[in-house]
Amino acid sequence: MTTTRVPWNAGRWTNPPSAVGEEGDDLRVTCAPGSDAWRVTSYGFVHDSENALVTPLENGTAVEVVFTADFSKQFDQAGLFLVAGGETWVKAGLEFADGTLQLGAVVTHGTSDWSVAPVQEWLG
């Protein structure tokens, strides 16, 4: 298996965050308030305001992300955002919801489906 590090400047933002800065090999991101990815559910709203840094990848590519985040406010989240096109995407990672850290995923193909499981012991 070959490991390739994708440079930060090889990606493009789906929506620009409030602030971005490189610190060595790390990228420090402050997301725009209220930013999220979510489509057409019983909640009755659509959010296409996520701050995701995306880049094209070859089919069959494995992806790994490492992040540190301040999970303190409702729906604070960090993870991986994979776009297949248009209204078809997956976001997976950690999300602070209902007062606890959750491992979760939103799978979207026109409409979003959210699943979570608590992992409070992961909160550092």
GROMACS .gro file of C-alpha atoms in nm:
model
  124
    1MET     CA    1   0.000   0.000   0.000
    2THR     CA    2   0.126   0.346  -0.090
    3THR     CA    3   0.066   0.637   0.147
    4THR     CA    4   0.021   0.981  -0.005
    5ARG     CA    5  -0.027   1.299   0.193
    6VAL     CA    6  -0.253   1.541   0.007
    7PRO     CA    7  -0.127   1.900   0.048
    8TRP     CA    8  -0.383   2.137   0.202
    9ASN     CA    9  -0.364   2.367  -0.102
   10ALA     CA   10  -0.467   2.077  -0.332
   11GLY     CA   11  -0.818   2.093  -0.190
   12ARG     CA   12  -1.101   2.340  -0.235
   13TRP     CA   13  -1.354   2.451   0.025
   14THR     CA   14  -1.717   2.364  -0.039
   15ASN     CA   15  -1.793   2.681   0.161
   16PRO     CA   16  -1.516   2.892   0.314
   17PRO     CA   17  -1.474   2.868   0.693
   18SER     CA   18  -1.442   3.171   0.920
   19ALA     CA   19  -1.065   3.125   0.951
   20VAL     CA   20  -0.795   2.891   0.818
   21GLY     CA   21  -0.425   2.876   0.900
   22GLU     CA   22  -0.142   2.631   0.847
   23GLU     CA   23   0.068   2.541   1.152
   24GLY     CA   24   0.349   2.315   1.034
   25ASP     CA   25   0.180   2.008   0.885
   26ASP     CA   26  -0.150   2.092   1.055
   27LEU     CA   27  -0.443   2.296   0.931
   28ARG     CA   28  -0.629   2.500   1.195
   29VAL     CA   29  -0.988   2.568   1.090
   30THR     CA   30  -1.255   2.779   1.257
   31CYS     CA   31  -1.584   2.683   1.097
   32ALA     CA   32  -1.849   2.938   1.014
   33PRO     CA   33  -2.121   2.952   1.281
   34GLY     CA   34  -2.412   2.723   1.199
   35SER     CA   35  -2.235   2.553   0.908
   36ASP     CA   36  -2.363   2.201   0.836
   37ALA     CA   37  -2.449   1.947   0.568
   38TRP     CA   38  -2.804   1.812   0.587
   39ARG     CA   39  -3.080   1.761   0.331
   40VAL     CA   40  -3.458   1.726   0.320
   41THR     CA   41  -3.568   1.527   0.625
   42SER     CA   42  -3.865   1.538   0.858
   43TYR     CA   43  -3.691   1.832   1.028
   44GLY     CA   44  -3.792   2.035   0.722
   45PHE     CA   45  -3.468   2.216   0.643
   46VAL     CA   46  -3.168   2.197   0.412
   47HIS     CA   47  -2.814   2.296   0.512
   48ASP     CA   48  -2.556   2.319   0.234
   49SER     CA   49  -2.318   2.537   0.434
   50GLU     CA   50  -2.058   2.279   0.546
   51ASN     CA   51  -1.693   2.387   0.561
   52ALA     CA   52  -1.539   2.082   0.393
   53LEU     CA   53  -1.199   2.075   0.225
   54VAL     CA   54  -1.239   1.838  -0.071
   55THR     CA   55  -1.015   1.701  -0.346
   56PRO     CA   56  -1.072   1.440  -0.619
   57LEU     CA   57  -0.944   1.089  -0.542
   58GLU     CA   58  -0.904   0.777  -0.754
   59ASN     CA   59  -1.169   0.504  -0.715
   60GLY     CA   60  -1.063   0.256  -0.447
   61THR     CA   61  -0.861   0.510  -0.249
   62ALA     CA   62  -0.857   0.460   0.128
   63VAL     CA   63  -0.873   0.779   0.334
   64GLU     CA   64  -0.762   0.853   0.689
   65VAL     CA   65  -0.806   1.179   0.879
   66VAL     CA   66  -0.668   1.290   1.214
   67PHE     CA   67  -0.814   1.586   1.400
   68THR     CA   68  -0.834   1.759   1.735
   69ALA     CA   69  -1.146   1.960   1.812
   70ASP     CA   70  -1.316   2.148   2.094
   71PHE     CA   71  -1.641   1.954   2.121
   72SER     CA   72  -1.840   2.178   2.355
   73LYS     CA   73  -2.141   2.320   2.168
   74GLN     CA   74  -2.445   2.136   2.032
   75PHE     CA   75  -2.359   1.982   1.691
   76ASP     CA   76  -1.986   2.068   1.701
   77GLN     CA   77  -1.838   1.809   1.465
   78ALA     CA   78  -1.524   1.700   1.279
   79GLY     CA   79  -1.451   1.413   1.046
   80LEU     CA   80  -1.457   1.308   0.684
   81PHE     CA   81  -1.681   1.442   0.405
   82LEU     CA   82  -1.704   1.227   0.091
   83VAL     CA   83  -1.891   1.362  -0.212
   84ALA     CA   84  -2.011   1.133  -0.490
   85GLY     CA   85  -2.178   1.425  -0.667
   86GLY     CA   86  -2.458   1.676  -0.627
   87GLU     CA   87  -2.687   1.565  -0.346
   88THR     CA   88  -2.504   1.237  -0.283
   89TRP     CA   89  -2.249   1.246  -0.003
   90VAL     CA   90  -2.145   1.100   0.332
   91LYS     CA   91  -2.013   1.277   0.639
   92ALA     CA   92  -1.869   1.059   0.914
   93GLY     CA   93  -1.688   1.148   1.232
   94LEU     CA   94  -1.747   1.279   1.581
   95GLU     CA   95  -2.029   1.511   1.679
   96PHE     CA   96  -2.126   1.670   2.010
   97ALA     CA   97  -2.502   1.618   2.038
   98ASP     CA   98  -2.737   1.622   2.336
   99GLY     CA   99  -2.453   1.683   2.580
  100THR     CA  100  -2.234   1.389   2.479
  101LEU     CA  101  -1.975   1.301   2.217
  102GLN     CA  102  -2.123   1.079   1.944
  103LEU     CA  103  -1.969   0.869   1.669
  104GLY     CA  104  -2.193   0.935   1.374
  105ALA     CA  105  -2.262   0.938   1.005
  106VAL     CA  106  -2.499   1.115   0.774
  107VAL     CA  107  -2.559   0.935   0.445
  108THR     CA  108  -2.731   1.147   0.182
  109HIS     CA  109  -2.878   1.056  -0.155
  110GLY     CA  110  -3.124   1.340  -0.201
  111THR     CA  111  -3.234   1.308   0.162
  112SER     CA  112  -3.016   1.268   0.471
  113ASP     CA  113  -3.021   0.980   0.719
  114TRP     CA  114  -2.835   1.035   1.047
  115SER     CA  115  -2.710   0.765   1.282
  116VAL     CA  116  -2.510   0.814   1.603
  117ALA     CA  117  -2.379   0.621   1.901
  118PRO     CA  118  -2.236   0.775   2.219
  119VAL     CA  119  -1.859   0.757   2.275
  120GLN     CA  120  -1.824   0.988   2.575
  121GLU     CA  121  -1.508   0.802   2.685
  122TRP     CA  122  -1.332   0.941   2.374
  123LEU     CA  123  -1.378   1.299   2.493
  124GLY     CA  124  -1.032   1.409   2.610
   0.00000   0.00000   0.00000
